[in-house]
Coordinates of C-alpha atoms and ligand atoms in Angstrom, one line a residue:
M1 CA 18.9 5.9 25.9
L2 CA 17.1 3.6 23.5
T3 CA 18.6 4.1 19.8
A4 CA 16.8 3.4 16.7
A5 CA 19.0 0.6 15.8
K6 CA 18.2 -1.3 18.9
K7 CA 14.3 -1.1 18.6
K8 CA 12.7 -4.3 18.0
V9 CA 9.4 -3.2 16.6
H10 CA 8.5 -4.2 12.9
N11 CA 6.8 -1.1 11.9
Y12 CA 4.1 -1.6 9.3
S13 CA 2.4 1.7 9.6
A14 CA 0.8 3.1 6.5
G15 CA 2.1 6.6 7.0
P16 CA 3.8 8.4 8.7
C17 CA 6.1 5.2 8.7
I18 CA 9.4 3.5 9.2
L19 CA 12.6 5.3 8.0
P20 CA 16.1 4.0 7.9
P21 CA 17.7 3.8 11.5
E22 CA 20.6 6.0 10.5
V23 CA 18.1 8.7 9.4
F24 CA 16.5 8.6 12.9
E25 CA 20.0 8.8 14.5
K26 CA 21.2 11.6 12.3
A27 CA 18.1 13.6 12.6
A28 CA 18.1 13.2 16.3
Q29 CA 21.7 14.5 16.5
A30 CA 20.9 17.4 14.3
V31 CA 18.1 18.5 16.7
L32 CA 20.7 18.5 19.6
D33 CA 23.5 19.9 17.3
F34 CA 23.2 20.7 13.8
E35 CA 26.4 20.0 12.1
G36 CA 28.6 21.2 14.9
S37 CA 27.1 24.6 14.7
G38 CA 26.1 24.6 18.2
L39 CA 22.7 25.2 17.2
S40 CA 19.5 22.7 16.7
I41 CA 18.0 22.1 13.3
L42 CA 15.0 23.3 15.1
E43 CA 16.3 26.8 15.7
I44 CA 18.1 27.9 12.4
S45 CA 17.0 30.3 9.9
H46 CA 15.8 28.8 6.6
R47 CA 17.7 31.8 5.1
S48 CA 20.9 30.4 6.8
K49 CA 23.8 29.2 4.6
P50 CA 23.8 25.7 6.1
F51 CA 20.1 25.4 5.4
E52 CA 20.3 26.7 2.0
A53 CA 22.8 23.8 1.5
V54 CA 20.3 21.4 2.7
M55 CA 17.4 22.6 0.6
S56 CA 19.7 22.4 -2.6
K57 CA 21.0 19.0 -1.7
A58 CA 17.6 17.5 -1.2
Q59 CA 16.2 19.1 -4.5
A60 CA 19.4 17.9 -6.4
L61 CA 19.3 14.4 -4.8
L62 CA 15.8 13.9 -5.5
K63 CA 16.4 14.7 -9.3
E64 CA 19.5 12.5 -9.5
I65 CA 18.0 9.3 -7.8
M66 CA 14.8 9.6 -10.1
G67 CA 16.9 10.5 -13.0
A68 CA 14.8 13.6 -13.7
P69 CA 15.7 16.0 -16.7
D70 CA 17.9 19.0 -15.8
H71 CA 15.3 21.5 -16.3
Y72 CA 12.7 20.1 -14.0
Q73 CA 12.3 21.7 -10.6
V74 CA 11.5 20.7 -7.0
V75 CA 9.7 22.4 -4.3
F76 CA 8.9 21.2 -0.8
L77 CA 5.6 22.6 0.5
G78 CA 3.4 22.3 3.5
G79 CA -0.3 21.0 3.3
G80 CA 0.1 17.2 2.5
A81 CA -0.8 15.5 -0.8
S82 CA -4.3 16.6 0.0
M83 CA -3.3 20.4 -0.7
G84 CA -1.8 19.0 -4.0
F85 CA -5.3 17.9 -4.9
H86 CA -6.0 21.5 -4.9
M87 CA -3.0 22.9 -6.3
V88 CA -3.3 20.6 -9.4
P89 CA -6.3 22.0 -11.1
Q90 CA -5.2 25.5 -10.0
N91 CA -2.0 25.2 -11.8
Y92 CA -3.0 23.1 -14.8
L93 CA -6.7 23.5 -15.5
R94 CA -7.5 26.3 -18.0
T95 CA -10.5 28.3 -16.9
G96 CA -13.4 26.8 -18.8
G97 CA -11.1 23.8 -19.5
K98 CA -11.2 20.2 -18.6
A99 CA -9.3 17.5 -16.8
A100 CA -9.3 13.6 -17.1
Y101 CA -8.9 11.4 -13.9
T102 CA -8.9 7.7 -13.2
N103 CA -10.6 6.7 -9.8
T104 CA -8.7 4.0 -8.2
G105 CA -9.5 4.7 -4.7
E106 CA -10.1 7.0 -1.8
W107 CA -7.1 9.5 -2.7
A108 CA -8.1 9.6 -6.4
T109 CA -11.6 10.4 -5.4
R110 CA -10.6 13.3 -3.2
A111 CA -8.3 14.6 -6.0
I112 CA -11.5 14.4 -8.4
K113 CA -13.5 16.3 -5.9
E114 CA -11.0 19.2 -5.5
A115 CA -10.6 19.3 -9.4
R116 CA -14.4 19.8 -9.6
L117 CA -14.4 22.8 -7.4
A118 CA -12.2 24.4 -10.0
G119 CA -13.8 23.2 -13.2
E120 CA -14.6 20.0 -15.1
A121 CA -13.1 16.6 -14.4
V122 CA -14.0 13.6 -16.3
V123 CA -13.6 10.2 -14.7
V124 CA -12.2 8.2 -17.6
A125 CA -12.0 4.9 -15.6
S126 CA -12.8 3.7 -12.2
S127 CA -12.5 0.5 -10.2
E128 CA -15.1 1.8 -7.8
D129 CA -17.4 -1.1 -9.0
K130 CA -15.4 -3.6 -7.1
N131 CA -14.4 -1.6 -4.0
F132 CA -11.2 -0.5 -5.9
N133 CA -9.7 -3.7 -6.0
Y134 CA -8.0 -3.6 -9.2
I135 CA -6.3 -1.0 -11.6
P136 CA -8.5 -0.1 -14.6
K137 CA -6.7 -0.6 -17.9
G138 CA -7.2 -0.2 -21.6
H139 CA -9.3 2.9 -21.3
A140 CA -8.7 5.9 -23.7
I141 CA -7.5 9.2 -22.5
P142 CA -9.1 12.3 -24.4
S143 CA -6.9 14.5 -26.1
D144 CA -8.8 17.5 -25.5
V145 CA -8.2 17.9 -21.7
D146 CA -5.7 20.0 -20.1
Y147 CA -4.3 17.1 -18.1
F148 CA -4.5 13.5 -17.2
H149 CA -4.3 12.5 -13.4
F150 CA -3.8 9.3 -11.9
T151 CA -2.6 7.8 -8.3
S152 CA 0.3 5.2 -8.9
N153 CA -0.4 3.4 -5.7
N154 CA -3.5 3.2 -3.9
T155 CA -2.3 3.0 0.0
I156 CA -5.7 2.2 1.4
F157 CA -6.9 -0.6 -1.1
G158 CA -3.4 -2.0 -1.9
T159 CA -3.2 -1.8 -5.7
Q160 CA -0.5 -0.3 -7.8
Y161 CA -0.2 0.7 -11.7
K162 CA 2.6 -1.7 -13.0
D163 CA 2.5 0.2 -16.4
F164 CA 2.0 3.8 -16.2
P165 CA -0.8 5.2 -18.6
K166 CA 0.5 7.1 -21.4
A167 CA -1.4 10.2 -22.8
E168 CA -0.8 12.9 -25.4
V169 CA -1.8 15.4 -22.7
P170 CA 0.3 16.4 -19.8
V171 CA 0.4 13.6 -17.1
I172 CA 0.2 14.3 -13.5
C173 CA 0.7 11.8 -10.8
D174 CA 0.1 11.4 -7.0
M175 CA 3.0 9.1 -6.1
S176 CA 2.5 9.7 -2.4
S177 CA 2.9 6.0 -1.4
D178 CA 5.3 4.7 -3.9
I179 CA 7.8 7.3 -5.0
L180 CA 11.3 6.3 -5.0
S181 CA 10.5 2.4 -4.8
R182 CA 10.7 1.8 -8.3
P183 CA 11.8 3.2 -11.6
V184 CA 9.8 6.1 -13.2
N185 CA 10.5 7.9 -16.5
V186 CA 10.2 11.3 -15.0
R187 CA 10.0 13.0 -18.4
D188 CA 6.7 11.3 -19.1
F189 CA 5.2 13.5 -16.4
A190 CA 4.4 17.2 -16.3
L191 CA 4.2 16.9 -12.4
I192 CA 4.8 14.1 -9.9
Y193 CA 3.7 15.1 -6.3
A194 CA 3.9 13.1 -3.0
G195 CA 3.6 13.6 0.6
A196 CA 6.7 12.7 2.2
Q197 CA 5.7 10.7 5.1
K198 CA 5.3 7.4 3.2
N199 CA 8.7 6.8 1.7
M200 CA 10.7 10.0 2.1
G201 CA 10.6 11.4 5.5
P202 CA 8.1 12.6 8.2
A203 CA 4.8 14.3 7.8
G204 CA 5.0 18.1 7.1
A205 CA 6.3 18.4 3.6
T206 CA 5.0 17.4 0.2
V207 CA 7.5 17.2 -2.8
Y208 CA 6.5 18.6 -6.2
L209 CA 8.8 17.7 -9.1
F210 CA 7.5 19.2 -12.4
D211 CA 8.4 20.7 -15.9
P212 CA 8.2 24.2 -15.4
G213 CA 7.4 24.7 -19.1
Q214 CA 4.1 23.1 -18.4
L215 CA 3.0 26.0 -15.9
G216 CA 1.3 29.3 -16.5
K217 CA -0.9 28.4 -19.2
T218 CA -4.4 28.5 -17.4
G219 CA -5.3 32.0 -17.4
R220 CA -6.0 31.6 -13.7
K221 CA -5.3 34.3 -11.1
L222 CA -3.5 32.3 -8.4
S223 CA -2.9 33.1 -4.7
P224 CA 0.9 33.1 -4.6
M225 CA 0.8 30.4 -2.1
M226 CA -1.0 28.1 -4.6
D227 CA 1.2 28.9 -7.5
L228 CA 3.8 26.4 -8.0
K229 CA 5.9 28.7 -10.4
N230 CA 6.1 31.3 -7.5
H231 CA 7.5 28.6 -5.1
A232 CA 9.8 27.3 -7.7
D233 CA 11.1 30.9 -8.9
K234 CA 11.8 31.7 -4.9
G235 CA 13.8 28.4 -4.6
S236 CA 11.0 26.7 -2.4
M237 CA 11.6 29.6 0.2
Y238 CA 8.7 32.0 -0.8
N239 CA 7.5 31.3 2.6
T240 CA 9.3 29.4 5.5
P241 CA 9.7 25.9 4.2
P242 CA 9.3 22.8 6.4
V243 CA 12.8 23.0 7.4
F244 CA 13.2 19.9 9.6
P245 CA 11.1 17.6 7.3
V246 CA 13.3 18.8 4.4
Y247 CA 16.4 17.9 6.4
V248 CA 15.1 14.5 7.1
I249 CA 14.2 14.0 3.4
M250 CA 17.8 14.9 2.6
L251 CA 19.0 12.3 5.0
T252 CA 16.7 9.8 3.6
L253 CA 17.8 10.6 0.1
E254 CA 21.3 10.2 0.9
W255 CA 20.7 6.9 2.3
L256 CA 18.8 5.7 -0.8
K257 CA 21.8 6.8 -3.0
G258 CA 24.3 5.2 -0.6
I259 CA 22.5 1.9 -0.8
G260 CA 22.5 1.9 -4.5
G261 CA 19.5 3.9 -5.4
I262 CA 16.5 2.9 -7.4
P263 CA 18.0 -0.5 -9.0
E264 CA 18.7 -1.7 -5.4
I265 CA 15.5 -0.5 -3.8
T266 CA 13.5 -2.1 -6.5
K267 CA 15.1 -5.3 -5.9
R268 CA 14.7 -5.0 -2.2
N269 CA 11.0 -4.0 -2.5
T270 CA 10.4 -6.9 -5.1
A271 CA 11.8 -9.5 -2.6
K272 CA 9.6 -8.3 0.2
A273 CA 6.4 -8.4 -1.8
E274 CA 7.3 -11.8 -3.2
L275 CA 7.9 -13.1 0.2
L276 CA 4.6 -11.8 1.7
Y277 CA 2.3 -12.5 -1.2
S278 CA 3.6 -16.0 -1.4
A279 CA 2.7 -16.6 2.1
I280 CA -0.8 -15.1 1.5
D281 CA -1.2 -17.4 -1.6
R282 CA 0.1 -20.5 0.2
L283 CA -1.7 -20.4 3.4
P284 CA -5.3 -21.1 2.8
L285 CA -6.2 -19.1 6.1
F286 CA -5.2 -15.8 4.3
T287 CA -6.9 -14.3 1.3
G288 CA -5.4 -11.3 -0.6
T289 CA -8.1 -8.5 -1.3
T290 CA -6.8 -7.2 -4.6
A291 CA -6.4 -8.5 -8.2
P292 CA -3.0 -10.4 -8.3
E293 CA -1.7 -8.5 -11.3
D294 CA -2.4 -5.2 -9.7
R295 CA -1.0 -6.1 -6.3
S296 CA 0.9 -3.1 -4.5
Q297 CA 4.5 -3.6 -3.6
M298 CA 4.2 -1.0 -0.9
N299 CA 0.7 -2.0 0.8
A300 CA -0.2 -5.6 0.9
T301 CA -4.0 -5.9 1.9
F302 CA -5.5 -9.3 3.0
V303 CA -8.2 -10.9 5.2
L304 CA -8.5 -14.1 7.2
S305 CA -10.7 -16.6 5.5
D306 CA -12.5 -17.0 8.9
A307 CA -12.9 -13.5 10.3
S308 CA -13.7 -15.1 13.8
L309 CA -9.9 -15.9 14.0
E310 CA -8.9 -12.2 13.9
P311 CA -8.5 -11.8 17.8
A312 CA -6.3 -14.9 17.8
F313 CA -4.2 -13.7 14.9
D314 CA -3.8 -10.3 16.3
A315 CA -2.6 -11.6 19.6
L316 CA 0.2 -13.4 17.7
W317 CA 1.5 -10.6 15.6
K318 CA 1.5 -8.3 18.5
E319 CA 3.5 -10.6 20.6
A320 CA 6.0 -10.9 17.7
G321 CA 6.5 -7.1 18.0
I322 CA 4.7 -6.2 14.9
S323 CA 2.9 -2.9 14.8
G324 CA 0.6 -1.2 12.4
L325 CA -1.0 -4.2 10.6
R326 CA -4.6 -3.4 10.8
G327 CA -6.3 -2.2 7.8
H328 CA -7.6 1.2 7.0
R329 CA -10.6 1.9 9.0
S330 CA -12.7 2.2 5.7
V331 CA -11.6 -1.3 4.7
G332 CA -11.0 -3.5 7.7
G333 CA -8.8 -6.6 7.3
Y334 CA -5.1 -6.2 7.4
R335 CA -2.6 -4.2 5.5
A336 CA 1.1 -4.6 5.6
S337 CA 2.9 -1.4 4.6
M338 CA 6.4 -2.6 3.2
Y339 CA 7.8 0.9 2.5
N340 CA 11.4 1.4 1.2
A341 CA 13.2 1.3 4.7
L342 CA 11.2 -1.7 6.1
P343 CA 13.8 -4.6 6.3
I344 CA 13.0 -8.0 4.8
S345 CA 13.7 -9.4 8.3
S346 CA 10.6 -7.6 9.4
V347 CA 8.5 -9.2 6.5
Q348 CA 10.0 -12.6 7.6
A349 CA 9.0 -11.8 10.9
L350 CA 5.2 -11.5 9.7
V351 CA 5.5 -14.5 7.5
D352 CA 6.6 -16.6 10.5
V353 CA 3.6 -15.4 12.5
M354 CA 1.4 -16.3 9.5
E355 CA 2.9 -19.8 9.4
D356 CA 2.6 -20.2 13.1
F357 CA -1.0 -19.2 12.9
A358 CA -1.7 -21.6 10.1
R359 CA -0.3 -24.6 11.9
K360 CA -2.4 -23.5 15.1
N361 CA -5.6 -23.2 13.2
G362 CA -5.4 -25.0 10.0
Ligands
LIG401 C1 -1.7 9.6 2.3 C2 -1.8 9.8 0.9 C3 -2.4 11.0 0.6 C4 -2.8 12.2 1.7 O1 -1.7 12.7 2.1 P1 -1.9 13.8 3.3 O2 -0.3 14.1 3.5 O3 -2.4 13.3 4.3 O4 -2.7 15.0 2.7 C5 -2.6 11.4 -0.8 N1 -2.4 10.5 -1.7 C6 -2.0 9.1 -1.4 C7 -1.7 8.2 -2.6 C8 -1.6 8.9 -0.3 O5 -1.1 7.6 0.1

């Protein structure tokens, strides 16, 4: 059997994406025999003691690693971050109220669309004028809105907020593609939500980390499935939670804590991003597509200066065992997604290919 550690593929997939090899191995083992119980993690009850322990551990580790205040709560729900776009206005927008959003890409656009189904959403800043290749800065955030929403990392376009906007109103962030990749002052946020499949685990669970004191103020009647407070009150077990994804998230959090948590992963992510962006800047055949000060450490987007050379470049990186480097279908070009678990050796493999390509075509 081919084990995860022996795979030679450099996985640049934007999500679902690479996870640490030991997480794959432990998850595979638990599918066969969960903690020596004689049962698979896939066949145990979510109400069983061992799974309750998994759920509590995942919730506690997330708060510990992110440095969340004690009273913050964590739930893991299905539906993806896209369901989060709907849940945010349901839980935070008063009937007849107003919300503020920045529009920094495809996911922000979708979040705004969902908010407008529930009420008024003003776009206080947008980078749509330049195909979302920068992060708008220096804009005001009105104080008469119920909340301010932004997307910390724009997975498709490759931009990332370096400084988080501050507001007097509750701040809500879609952190799907850079959660757990760098320091975040959780107490500045009423809600952080993120699909698991970009830094935390497999697809199928979305994490909501929030201050429960900010809930229940809207006057809306909510379906219990849309009600964050209901899910939190029921310990994230109002209905059957995504058992296996939550288990894999727990394993990934254990791994992250084990390597040194946010300080260590920040160092690694910075080193990887510097290695790749310095190659993009050094080699004239490559051009970064985003404003340099807003470059994402998670998703680096670039194009070839001469697009007719794409087939030659594609052949080289595929031969080197690199996978998932093509840009999002709406953007084209290339996107190197360097999530937490991607080792720097994989980034070096890509840089080697880029240098080889530059020598052959320069
Ligand atoms: C991938 C992504 C989403 C959508 O996640 P789904 O789980 O597919 O709903 C939302 N926001 C951001 C920033 C993403 O990267």
